[in-house]
Tab-separated table of C-alpha atoms and ligand atoms in Angstrom:
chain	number	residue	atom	x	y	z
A	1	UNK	CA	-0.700	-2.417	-23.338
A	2	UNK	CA	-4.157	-3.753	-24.945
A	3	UNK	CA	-4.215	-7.208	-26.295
A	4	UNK	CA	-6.452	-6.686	-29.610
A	5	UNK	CA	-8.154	-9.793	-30.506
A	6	UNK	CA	-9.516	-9.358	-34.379
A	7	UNK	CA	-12.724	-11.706	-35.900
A	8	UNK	CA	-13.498	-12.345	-31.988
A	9	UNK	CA	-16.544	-14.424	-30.000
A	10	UNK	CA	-18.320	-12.096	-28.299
A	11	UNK	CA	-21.417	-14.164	-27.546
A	12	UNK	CA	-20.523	-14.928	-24.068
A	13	UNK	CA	-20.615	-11.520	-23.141
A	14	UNK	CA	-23.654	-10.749	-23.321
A	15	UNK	CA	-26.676	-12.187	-21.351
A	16	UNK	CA	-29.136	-12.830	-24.317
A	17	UNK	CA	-26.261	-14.859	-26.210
A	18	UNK	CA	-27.227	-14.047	-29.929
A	19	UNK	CA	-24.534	-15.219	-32.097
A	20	UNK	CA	-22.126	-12.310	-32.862
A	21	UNK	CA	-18.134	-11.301	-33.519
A	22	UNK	CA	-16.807	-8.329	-33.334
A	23	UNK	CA	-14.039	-7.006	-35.565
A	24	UNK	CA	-11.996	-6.214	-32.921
A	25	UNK	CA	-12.335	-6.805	-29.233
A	26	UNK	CA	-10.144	-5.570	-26.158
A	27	UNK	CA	-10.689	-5.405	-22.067
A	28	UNK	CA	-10.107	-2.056	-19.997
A	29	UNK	CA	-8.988	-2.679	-16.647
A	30	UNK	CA	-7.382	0.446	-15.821
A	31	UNK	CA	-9.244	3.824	-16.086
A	32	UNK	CA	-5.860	5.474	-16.700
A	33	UNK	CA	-5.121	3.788	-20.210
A	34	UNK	CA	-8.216	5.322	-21.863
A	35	UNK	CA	-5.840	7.939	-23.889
A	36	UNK	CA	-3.462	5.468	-25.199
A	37	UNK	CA	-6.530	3.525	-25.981
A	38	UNK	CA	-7.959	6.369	-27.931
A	39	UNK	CA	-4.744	6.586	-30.173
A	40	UNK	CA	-4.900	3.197	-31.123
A	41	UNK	CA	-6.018	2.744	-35.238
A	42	UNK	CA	-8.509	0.764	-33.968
A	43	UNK	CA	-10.425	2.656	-32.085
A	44	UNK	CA	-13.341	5.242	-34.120
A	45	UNK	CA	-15.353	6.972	-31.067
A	46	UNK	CA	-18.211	6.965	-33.501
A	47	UNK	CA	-18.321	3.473	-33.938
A	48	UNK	CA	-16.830	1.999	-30.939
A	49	UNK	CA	-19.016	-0.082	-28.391
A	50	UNK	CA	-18.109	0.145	-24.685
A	51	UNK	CA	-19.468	-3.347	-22.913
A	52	UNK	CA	-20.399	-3.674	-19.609
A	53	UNK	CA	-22.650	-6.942	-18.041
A	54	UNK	CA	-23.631	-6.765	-21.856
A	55	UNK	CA	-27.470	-7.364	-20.260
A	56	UNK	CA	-29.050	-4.508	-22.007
A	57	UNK	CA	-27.278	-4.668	-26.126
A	58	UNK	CA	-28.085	-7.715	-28.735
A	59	UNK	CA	-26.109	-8.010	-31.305
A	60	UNK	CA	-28.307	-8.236	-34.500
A	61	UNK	CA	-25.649	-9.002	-36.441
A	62	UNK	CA	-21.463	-9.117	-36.110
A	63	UNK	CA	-20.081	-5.970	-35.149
A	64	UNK	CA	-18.133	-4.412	-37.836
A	65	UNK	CA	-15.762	-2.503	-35.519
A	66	UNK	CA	-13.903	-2.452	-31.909
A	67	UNK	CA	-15.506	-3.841	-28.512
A	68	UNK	CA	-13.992	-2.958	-25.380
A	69	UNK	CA	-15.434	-4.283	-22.091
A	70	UNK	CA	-14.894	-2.472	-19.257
A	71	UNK	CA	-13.217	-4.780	-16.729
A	72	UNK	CA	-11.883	-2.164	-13.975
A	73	UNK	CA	-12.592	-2.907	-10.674
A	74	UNK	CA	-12.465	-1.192	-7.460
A	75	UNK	CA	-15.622	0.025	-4.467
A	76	UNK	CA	-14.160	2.749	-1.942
A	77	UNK	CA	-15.722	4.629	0.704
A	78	UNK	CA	-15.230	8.329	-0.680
A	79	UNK	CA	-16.399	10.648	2.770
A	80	UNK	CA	-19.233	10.047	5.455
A	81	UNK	CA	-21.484	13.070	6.768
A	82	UNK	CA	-23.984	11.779	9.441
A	83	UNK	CA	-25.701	9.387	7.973
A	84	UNK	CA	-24.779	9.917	4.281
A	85	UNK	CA	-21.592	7.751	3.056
A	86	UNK	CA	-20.471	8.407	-0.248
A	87	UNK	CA	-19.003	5.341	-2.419
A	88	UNK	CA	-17.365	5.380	-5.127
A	89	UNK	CA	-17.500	1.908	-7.982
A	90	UNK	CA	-15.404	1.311	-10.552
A	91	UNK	CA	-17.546	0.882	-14.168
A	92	UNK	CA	-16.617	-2.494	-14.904
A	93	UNK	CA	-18.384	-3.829	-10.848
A	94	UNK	CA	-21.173	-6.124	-11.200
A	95	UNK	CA	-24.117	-4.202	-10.055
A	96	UNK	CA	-25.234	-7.276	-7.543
A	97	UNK	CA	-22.029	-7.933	-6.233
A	98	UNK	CA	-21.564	-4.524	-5.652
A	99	UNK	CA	-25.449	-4.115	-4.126
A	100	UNK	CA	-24.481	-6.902	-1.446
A	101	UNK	CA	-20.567	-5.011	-0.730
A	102	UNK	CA	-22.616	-1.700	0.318
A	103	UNK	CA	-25.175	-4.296	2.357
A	104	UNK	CA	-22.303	-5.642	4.016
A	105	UNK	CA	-20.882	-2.284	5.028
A	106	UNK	CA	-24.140	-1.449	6.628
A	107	UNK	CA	-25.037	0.654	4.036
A	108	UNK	CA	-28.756	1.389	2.889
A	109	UNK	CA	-29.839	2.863	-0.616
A	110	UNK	CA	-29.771	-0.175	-2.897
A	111	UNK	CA	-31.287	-3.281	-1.999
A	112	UNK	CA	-34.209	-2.239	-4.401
A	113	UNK	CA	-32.189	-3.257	-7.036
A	114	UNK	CA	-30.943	-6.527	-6.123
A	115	UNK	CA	-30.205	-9.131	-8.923
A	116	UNK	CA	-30.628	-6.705	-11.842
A	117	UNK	CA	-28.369	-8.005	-14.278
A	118	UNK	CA	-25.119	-5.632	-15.479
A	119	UNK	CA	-22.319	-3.786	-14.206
A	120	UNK	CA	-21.851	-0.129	-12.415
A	121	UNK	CA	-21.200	1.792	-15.435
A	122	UNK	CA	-24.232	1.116	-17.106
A	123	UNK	CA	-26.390	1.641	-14.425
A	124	UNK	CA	-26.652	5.574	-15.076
A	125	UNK	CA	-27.091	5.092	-18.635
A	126	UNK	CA	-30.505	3.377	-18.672
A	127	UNK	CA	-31.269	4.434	-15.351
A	128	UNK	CA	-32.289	1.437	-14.175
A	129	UNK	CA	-35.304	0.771	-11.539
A	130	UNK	CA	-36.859	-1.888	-9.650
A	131	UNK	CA	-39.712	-1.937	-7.080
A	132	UNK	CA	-40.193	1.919	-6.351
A	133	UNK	CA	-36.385	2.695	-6.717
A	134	UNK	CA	-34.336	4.075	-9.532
A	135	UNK	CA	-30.996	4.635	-9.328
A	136	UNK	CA	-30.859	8.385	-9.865
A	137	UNK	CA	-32.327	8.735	-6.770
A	138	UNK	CA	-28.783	7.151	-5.172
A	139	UNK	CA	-26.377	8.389	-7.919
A	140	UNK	CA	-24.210	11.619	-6.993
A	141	UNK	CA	-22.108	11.841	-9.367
A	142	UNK	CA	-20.632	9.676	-12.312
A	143	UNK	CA	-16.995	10.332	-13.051
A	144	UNK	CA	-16.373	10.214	-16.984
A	145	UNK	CA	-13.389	9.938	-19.412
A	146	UNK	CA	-14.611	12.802	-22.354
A	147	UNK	CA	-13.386	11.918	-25.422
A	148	UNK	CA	-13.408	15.243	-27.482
A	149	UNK	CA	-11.706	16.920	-24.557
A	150	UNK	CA	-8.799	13.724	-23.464
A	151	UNK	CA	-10.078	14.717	-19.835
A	152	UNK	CA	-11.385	12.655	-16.681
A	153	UNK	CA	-14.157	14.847	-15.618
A	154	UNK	CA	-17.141	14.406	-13.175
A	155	UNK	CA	-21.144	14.812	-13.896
A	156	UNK	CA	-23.459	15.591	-11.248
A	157	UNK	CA	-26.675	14.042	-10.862
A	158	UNK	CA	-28.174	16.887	-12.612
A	159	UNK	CA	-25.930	16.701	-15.382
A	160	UNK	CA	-27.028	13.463	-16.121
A	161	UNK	CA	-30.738	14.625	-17.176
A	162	UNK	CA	-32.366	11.369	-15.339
A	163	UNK	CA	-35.807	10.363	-17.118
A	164	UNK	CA	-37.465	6.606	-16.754
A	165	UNK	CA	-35.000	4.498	-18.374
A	166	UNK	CA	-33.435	7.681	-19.655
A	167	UNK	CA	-29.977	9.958	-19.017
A	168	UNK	CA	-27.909	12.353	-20.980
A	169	UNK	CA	-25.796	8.778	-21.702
A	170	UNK	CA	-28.330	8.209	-24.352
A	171	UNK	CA	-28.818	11.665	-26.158
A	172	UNK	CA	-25.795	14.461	-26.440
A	173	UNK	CA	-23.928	12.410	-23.593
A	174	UNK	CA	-23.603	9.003	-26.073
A	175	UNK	CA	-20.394	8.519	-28.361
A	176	UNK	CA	-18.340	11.812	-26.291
A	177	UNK	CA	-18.460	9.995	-22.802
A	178	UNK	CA	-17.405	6.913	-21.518
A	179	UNK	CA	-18.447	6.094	-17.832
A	180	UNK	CA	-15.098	5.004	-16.027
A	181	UNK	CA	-16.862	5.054	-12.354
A	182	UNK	CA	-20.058	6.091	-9.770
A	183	UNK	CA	-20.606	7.457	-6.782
A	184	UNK	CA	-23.695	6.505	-5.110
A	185	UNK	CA	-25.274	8.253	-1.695
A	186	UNK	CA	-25.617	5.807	0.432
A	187	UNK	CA	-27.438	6.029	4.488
A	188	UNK	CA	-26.357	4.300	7.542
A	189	UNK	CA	-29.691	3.947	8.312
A	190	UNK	CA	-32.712	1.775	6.752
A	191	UNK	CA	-35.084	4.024	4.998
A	192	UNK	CA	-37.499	0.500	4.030
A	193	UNK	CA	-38.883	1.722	0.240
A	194	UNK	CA	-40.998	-1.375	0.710
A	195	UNK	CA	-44.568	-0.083	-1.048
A	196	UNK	CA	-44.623	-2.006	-4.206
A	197	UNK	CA	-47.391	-4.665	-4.754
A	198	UNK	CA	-45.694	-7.804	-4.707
A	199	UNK	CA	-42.276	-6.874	-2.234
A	200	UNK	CA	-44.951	-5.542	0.704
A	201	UNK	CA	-46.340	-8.872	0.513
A	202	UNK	CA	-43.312	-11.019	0.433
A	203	UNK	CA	-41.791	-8.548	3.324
A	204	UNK	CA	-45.079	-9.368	5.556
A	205	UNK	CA	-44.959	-12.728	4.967
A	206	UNK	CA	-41.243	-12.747	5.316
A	207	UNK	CA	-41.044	-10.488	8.709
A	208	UNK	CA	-44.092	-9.865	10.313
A	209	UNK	CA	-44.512	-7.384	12.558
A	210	UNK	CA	-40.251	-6.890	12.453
A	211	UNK	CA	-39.643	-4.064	10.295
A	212	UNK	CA	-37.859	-4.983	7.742
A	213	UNK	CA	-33.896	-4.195	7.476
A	214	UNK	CA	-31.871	-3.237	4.157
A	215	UNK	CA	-30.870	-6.860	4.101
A	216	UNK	CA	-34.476	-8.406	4.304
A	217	UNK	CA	-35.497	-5.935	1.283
A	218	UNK	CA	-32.536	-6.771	-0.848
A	219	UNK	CA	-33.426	-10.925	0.023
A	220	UNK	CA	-37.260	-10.194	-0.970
A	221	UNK	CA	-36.483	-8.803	-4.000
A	222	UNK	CA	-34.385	-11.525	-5.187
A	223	UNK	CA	-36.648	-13.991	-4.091
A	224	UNK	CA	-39.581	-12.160	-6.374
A	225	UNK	CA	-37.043	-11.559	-9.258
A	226	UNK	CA	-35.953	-15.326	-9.149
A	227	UNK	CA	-39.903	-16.377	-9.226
A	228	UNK	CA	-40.457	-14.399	-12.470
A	229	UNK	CA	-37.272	-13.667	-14.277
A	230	UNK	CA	-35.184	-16.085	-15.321
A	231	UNK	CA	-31.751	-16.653	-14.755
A	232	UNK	CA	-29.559	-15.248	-17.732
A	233	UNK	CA	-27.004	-17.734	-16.869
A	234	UNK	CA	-28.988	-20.617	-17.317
A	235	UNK	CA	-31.660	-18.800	-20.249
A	236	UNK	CA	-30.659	-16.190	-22.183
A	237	UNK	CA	-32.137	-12.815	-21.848
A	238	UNK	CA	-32.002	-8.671	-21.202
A	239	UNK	CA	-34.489	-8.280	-18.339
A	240	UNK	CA	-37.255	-6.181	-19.501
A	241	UNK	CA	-37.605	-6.460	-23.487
A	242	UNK	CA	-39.894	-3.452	-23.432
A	243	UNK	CA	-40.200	0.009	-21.604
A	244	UNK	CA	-43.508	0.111	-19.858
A	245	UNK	CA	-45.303	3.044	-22.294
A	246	UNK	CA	-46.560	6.270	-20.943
A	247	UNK	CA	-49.839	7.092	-22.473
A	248	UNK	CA	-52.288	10.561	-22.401
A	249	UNK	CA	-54.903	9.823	-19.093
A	250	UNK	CA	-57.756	9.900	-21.854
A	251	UNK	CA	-56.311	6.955	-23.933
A	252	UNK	CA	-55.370	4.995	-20.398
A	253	UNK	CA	-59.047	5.698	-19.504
A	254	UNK	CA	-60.719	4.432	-22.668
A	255	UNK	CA	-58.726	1.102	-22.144
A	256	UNK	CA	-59.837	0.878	-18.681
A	257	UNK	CA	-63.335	1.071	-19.639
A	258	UNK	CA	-62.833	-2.192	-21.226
A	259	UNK	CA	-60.653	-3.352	-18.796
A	260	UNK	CA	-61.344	-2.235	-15.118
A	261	UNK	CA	-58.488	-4.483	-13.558
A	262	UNK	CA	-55.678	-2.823	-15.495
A	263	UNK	CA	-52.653	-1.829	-13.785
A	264	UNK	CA	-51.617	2.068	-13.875
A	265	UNK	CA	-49.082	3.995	-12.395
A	266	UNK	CA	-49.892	7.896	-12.557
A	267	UNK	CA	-47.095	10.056	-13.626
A	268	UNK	CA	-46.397	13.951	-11.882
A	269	UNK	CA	-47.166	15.426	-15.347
A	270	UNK	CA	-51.026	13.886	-15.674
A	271	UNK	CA	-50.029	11.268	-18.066
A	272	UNK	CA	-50.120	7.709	-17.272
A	273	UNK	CA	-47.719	4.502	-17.063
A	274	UNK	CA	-49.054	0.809	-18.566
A	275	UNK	CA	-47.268	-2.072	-17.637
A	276	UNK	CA	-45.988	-3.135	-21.104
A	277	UNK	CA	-46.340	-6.998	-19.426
A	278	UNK	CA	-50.241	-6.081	-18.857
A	279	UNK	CA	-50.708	-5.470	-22.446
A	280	UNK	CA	-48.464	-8.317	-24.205
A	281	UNK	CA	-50.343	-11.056	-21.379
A	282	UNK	CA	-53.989	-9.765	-22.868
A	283	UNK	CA	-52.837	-10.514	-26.309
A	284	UNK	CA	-52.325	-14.149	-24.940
A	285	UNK	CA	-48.343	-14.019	-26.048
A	286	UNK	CA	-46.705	-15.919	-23.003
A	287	UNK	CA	-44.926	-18.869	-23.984
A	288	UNK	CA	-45.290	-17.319	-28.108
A	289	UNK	CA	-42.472	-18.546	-29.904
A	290	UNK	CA	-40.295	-17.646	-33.279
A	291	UNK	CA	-38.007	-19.786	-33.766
A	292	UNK	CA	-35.299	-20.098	-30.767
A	293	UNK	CA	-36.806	-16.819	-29.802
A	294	UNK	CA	-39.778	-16.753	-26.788
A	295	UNK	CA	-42.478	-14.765	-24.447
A	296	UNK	CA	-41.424	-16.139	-20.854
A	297	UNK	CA	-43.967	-18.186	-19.233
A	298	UNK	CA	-44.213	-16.468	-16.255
A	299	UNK	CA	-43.226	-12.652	-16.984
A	300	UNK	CA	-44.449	-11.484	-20.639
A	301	UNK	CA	-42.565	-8.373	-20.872
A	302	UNK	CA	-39.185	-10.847	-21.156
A	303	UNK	CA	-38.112	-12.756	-24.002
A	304	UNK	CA	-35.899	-15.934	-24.193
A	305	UNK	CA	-32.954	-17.360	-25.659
A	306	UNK	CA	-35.239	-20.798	-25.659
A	307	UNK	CA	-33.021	-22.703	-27.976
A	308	UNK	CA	-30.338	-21.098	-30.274
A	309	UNK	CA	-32.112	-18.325	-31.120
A	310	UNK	CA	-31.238	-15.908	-34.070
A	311	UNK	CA	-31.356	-12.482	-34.162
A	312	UNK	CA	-33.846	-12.882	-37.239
A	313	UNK	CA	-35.599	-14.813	-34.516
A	314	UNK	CA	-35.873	-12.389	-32.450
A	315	UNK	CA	-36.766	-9.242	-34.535
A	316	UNK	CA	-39.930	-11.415	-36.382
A	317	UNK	CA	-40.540	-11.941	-32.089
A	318	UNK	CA	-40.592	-8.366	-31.904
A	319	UNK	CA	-42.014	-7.574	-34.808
A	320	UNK	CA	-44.956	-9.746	-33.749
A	321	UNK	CA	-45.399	-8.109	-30.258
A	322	UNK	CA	-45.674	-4.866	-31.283
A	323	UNK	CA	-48.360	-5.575	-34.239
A	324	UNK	CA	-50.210	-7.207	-31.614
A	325	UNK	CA	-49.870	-4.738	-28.970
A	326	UNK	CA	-50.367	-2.244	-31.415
A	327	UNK	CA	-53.763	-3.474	-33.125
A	328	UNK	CA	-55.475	-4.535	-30.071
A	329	UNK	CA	-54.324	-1.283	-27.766
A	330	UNK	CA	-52.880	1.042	-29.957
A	331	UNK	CA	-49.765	1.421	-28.484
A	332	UNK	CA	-46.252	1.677	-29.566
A	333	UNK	CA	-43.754	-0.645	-27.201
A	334	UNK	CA	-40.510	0.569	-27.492
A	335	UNK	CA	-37.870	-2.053	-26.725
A	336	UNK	CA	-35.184	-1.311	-23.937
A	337	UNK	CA	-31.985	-2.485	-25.077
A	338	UNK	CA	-30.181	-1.171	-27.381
A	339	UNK	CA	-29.867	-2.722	-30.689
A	340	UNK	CA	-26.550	-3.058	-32.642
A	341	UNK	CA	-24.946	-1.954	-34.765
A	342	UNK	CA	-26.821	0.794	-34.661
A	343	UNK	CA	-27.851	2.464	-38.260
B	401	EPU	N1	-48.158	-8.432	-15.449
B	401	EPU	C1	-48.977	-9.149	-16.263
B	401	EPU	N2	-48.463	-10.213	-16.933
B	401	EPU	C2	-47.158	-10.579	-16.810
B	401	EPU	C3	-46.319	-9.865	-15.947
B	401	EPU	C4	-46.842	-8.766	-15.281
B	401	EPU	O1	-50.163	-8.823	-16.418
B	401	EPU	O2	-46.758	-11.551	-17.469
B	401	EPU	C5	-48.695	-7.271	-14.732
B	401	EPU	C6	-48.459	-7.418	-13.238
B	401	EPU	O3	-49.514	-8.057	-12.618
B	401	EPU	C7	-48.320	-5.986	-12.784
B	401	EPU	C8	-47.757	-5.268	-13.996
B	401	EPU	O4	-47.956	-6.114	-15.124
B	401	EPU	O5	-49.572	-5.441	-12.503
B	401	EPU	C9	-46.285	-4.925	-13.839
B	401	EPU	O6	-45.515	-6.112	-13.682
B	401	EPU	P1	-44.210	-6.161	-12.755
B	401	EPU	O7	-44.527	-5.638	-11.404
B	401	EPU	O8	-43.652	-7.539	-12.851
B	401	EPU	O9	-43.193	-5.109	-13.373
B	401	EPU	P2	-42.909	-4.601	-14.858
B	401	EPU	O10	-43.577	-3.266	-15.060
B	401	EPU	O11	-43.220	-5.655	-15.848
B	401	EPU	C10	-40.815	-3.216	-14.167
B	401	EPU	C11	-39.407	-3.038	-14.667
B	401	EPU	C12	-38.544	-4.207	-14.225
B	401	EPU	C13	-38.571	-4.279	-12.708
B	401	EPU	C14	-40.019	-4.444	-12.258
B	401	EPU	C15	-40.161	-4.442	-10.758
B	401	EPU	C16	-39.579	-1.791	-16.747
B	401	EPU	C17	-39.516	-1.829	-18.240
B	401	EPU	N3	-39.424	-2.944	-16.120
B	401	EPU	O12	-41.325	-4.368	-14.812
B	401	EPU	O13	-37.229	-3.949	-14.645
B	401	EPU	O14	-37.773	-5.342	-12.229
B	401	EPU	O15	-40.819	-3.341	-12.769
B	401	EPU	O16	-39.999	-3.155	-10.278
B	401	EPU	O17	-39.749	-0.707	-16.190
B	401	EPU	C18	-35.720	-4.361	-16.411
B	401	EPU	O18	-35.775	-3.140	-16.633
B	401	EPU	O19	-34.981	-5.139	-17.098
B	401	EPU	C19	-36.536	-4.903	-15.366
B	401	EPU	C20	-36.617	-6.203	-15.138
């Protein structure tokens, strides 16, 4: 049975904490009552928003229609071949939690992406990465309730059309599928992914000589993460405001000439990556602030809940950035969370 609240708060549930309500609002907690929850008059699978951590939507303004948070929980050991263990996590997991459970079972794959804010069922959708890792390269398969069809099915990795901050969630996959859980491949032993700038320093300083286990990774990575990003429970924010830009070599180049110290991350098909921080910290926008609405201090790519910020707060914010960004590199930052309602 789903309790329906109508006109309700959803501000705590998401981790930038923009005043919003939603229309209607209801919690899944068991993957088998997604039919009945289709047949209610509530529910529009063209307008309906499926929560998770709620890390990665603001609300830019109420939400004229239902909410449902996914609130199922469950992490099982699905088969073991050598080294590979499969495991399987309910949608509605928080992703850290759930990062330290496979830790604590011995299992290697994730401790990359320690302390990234959200649950396991949006992890697919945006793809998310940290520090060399994205979580395509664990994910084998994501088990889906399809809405057209009324059927549980599963989506390989394939399926799923991975890209940077990118899946088949976002394009054809978006209003038919609703991720109920995800099975990640997982290793019994350490394969350290321990490259990036600042986690090979923190790991040397941290270990020494001792190569470095899954669990020193994971603690490294949350000790950088808590240095730069800040807490969501204690200032409101969605990680990442931006998605670092991928630019032609020749346009990367010409802004190198001007500024040799640039970062740049090469991608396979001869374009280039710019760290979208990089380009806000040249135009001198840390600390910038619109109203409630902020630039972190010490990571310009995130912006703050500061104090009581509006969503018009944060879209003149935006706005701002991306003129700036724009005149002074011409580049286009495109933000990564999603916006709603969407038009
Ligand atoms: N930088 C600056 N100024 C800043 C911050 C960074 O110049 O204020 C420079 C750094 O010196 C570095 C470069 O920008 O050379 C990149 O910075 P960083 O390593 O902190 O990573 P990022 O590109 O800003 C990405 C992800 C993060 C992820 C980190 C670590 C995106 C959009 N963001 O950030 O993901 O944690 O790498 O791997 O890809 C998220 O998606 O919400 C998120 C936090």
């Amino acid at each position: 049975m789903f309790n329906i609240q109508k006109n309700h708060d959803i501000t705590p549930y998401t981790t930038f904490g923009l005043p919003a309500r939603a229309a209607y609002y209801t919690e899944l907690t068991c993957n088998e009552d997604l039919p009945q929850l289709c047949q209610l008059p509530e529910f529009d699978m063209h307008t309906v928003c499926w929560l998770g951590g709620g890390s990665n939507v603001l609300f830019m303004q109420d939400f004229p229609a239902l909410v449902v948070r996914m609130a199922t929980r469950g992490i099982r050991e699905v088969s073991r071949s050598g080294c590979i263990v499969l495991v399987e996590a309910q949608a509605g997991e928080i992703w850290h939690d759930f990062v330290q459970t496979t830790l604590k079972m011995g299992l290697s794959g994730l401790e990359n992406l320690s302390l990234i804010p959200g649950t396991v069922g949006a992890s697919p959708v945006q793809n998310i990465g940290a520090y060399g890792v994205e979580v395509k390269d664990r994910i084998h398969s994501v088990q889906c309730f399809d809405i057209e069809k009324q059927a549980f099915i599963t989506l390989s990795n394939s399926d799923c059309q991975f890209a940077y901050r990118d899946s088949f969630f976002k394009h054809e996959g978006k209003k038919r599928f609703v991720i109920t859980a995800v099975t990640f491949a997982l290793s019994t032993e350490c394969m350290p992914q321990a490259q990036y700038g600042d986690l090979a320093q923190v790991l040397a300083h941290n270990c020494g000589e001792r190569s470095p286990s899954a669990q020193d990774i994971s603690d490294a990575v949350c000790q950088i993460r808590r240095s730069k990003l800040p807490d969501p429970a204690i200032l409101g924010n969605v990680g990442s405001f931006y998605k670092n830009p991928i630019v032609s070599a020749e346009l990367a180049d010409s802004i190198q000439a001007a500024y040799p110290n640039m970062p740049r991350y090469p991608q396979d098909n001869g374009s280039v990556k710019l760290a979208a921080a990089w380009l806000i910290d040249q135009c001198s926008l840390k600390n910038y602030q619109i109203g409630g609405a902020a630039v972190h201090d010490k990571q310009a790519l995130v912006l703050i809940n500061k104090n009581n910020a509006t969503a018009d707060d944060v879209r003149a914010l935006s706005d701002y950035i991306c003129l700036q960004v724009k005149q002074k590199f011409a580049i286009d930052l495109h933000p990564e969370p999603v916006w709603l309602p969407e038009n």
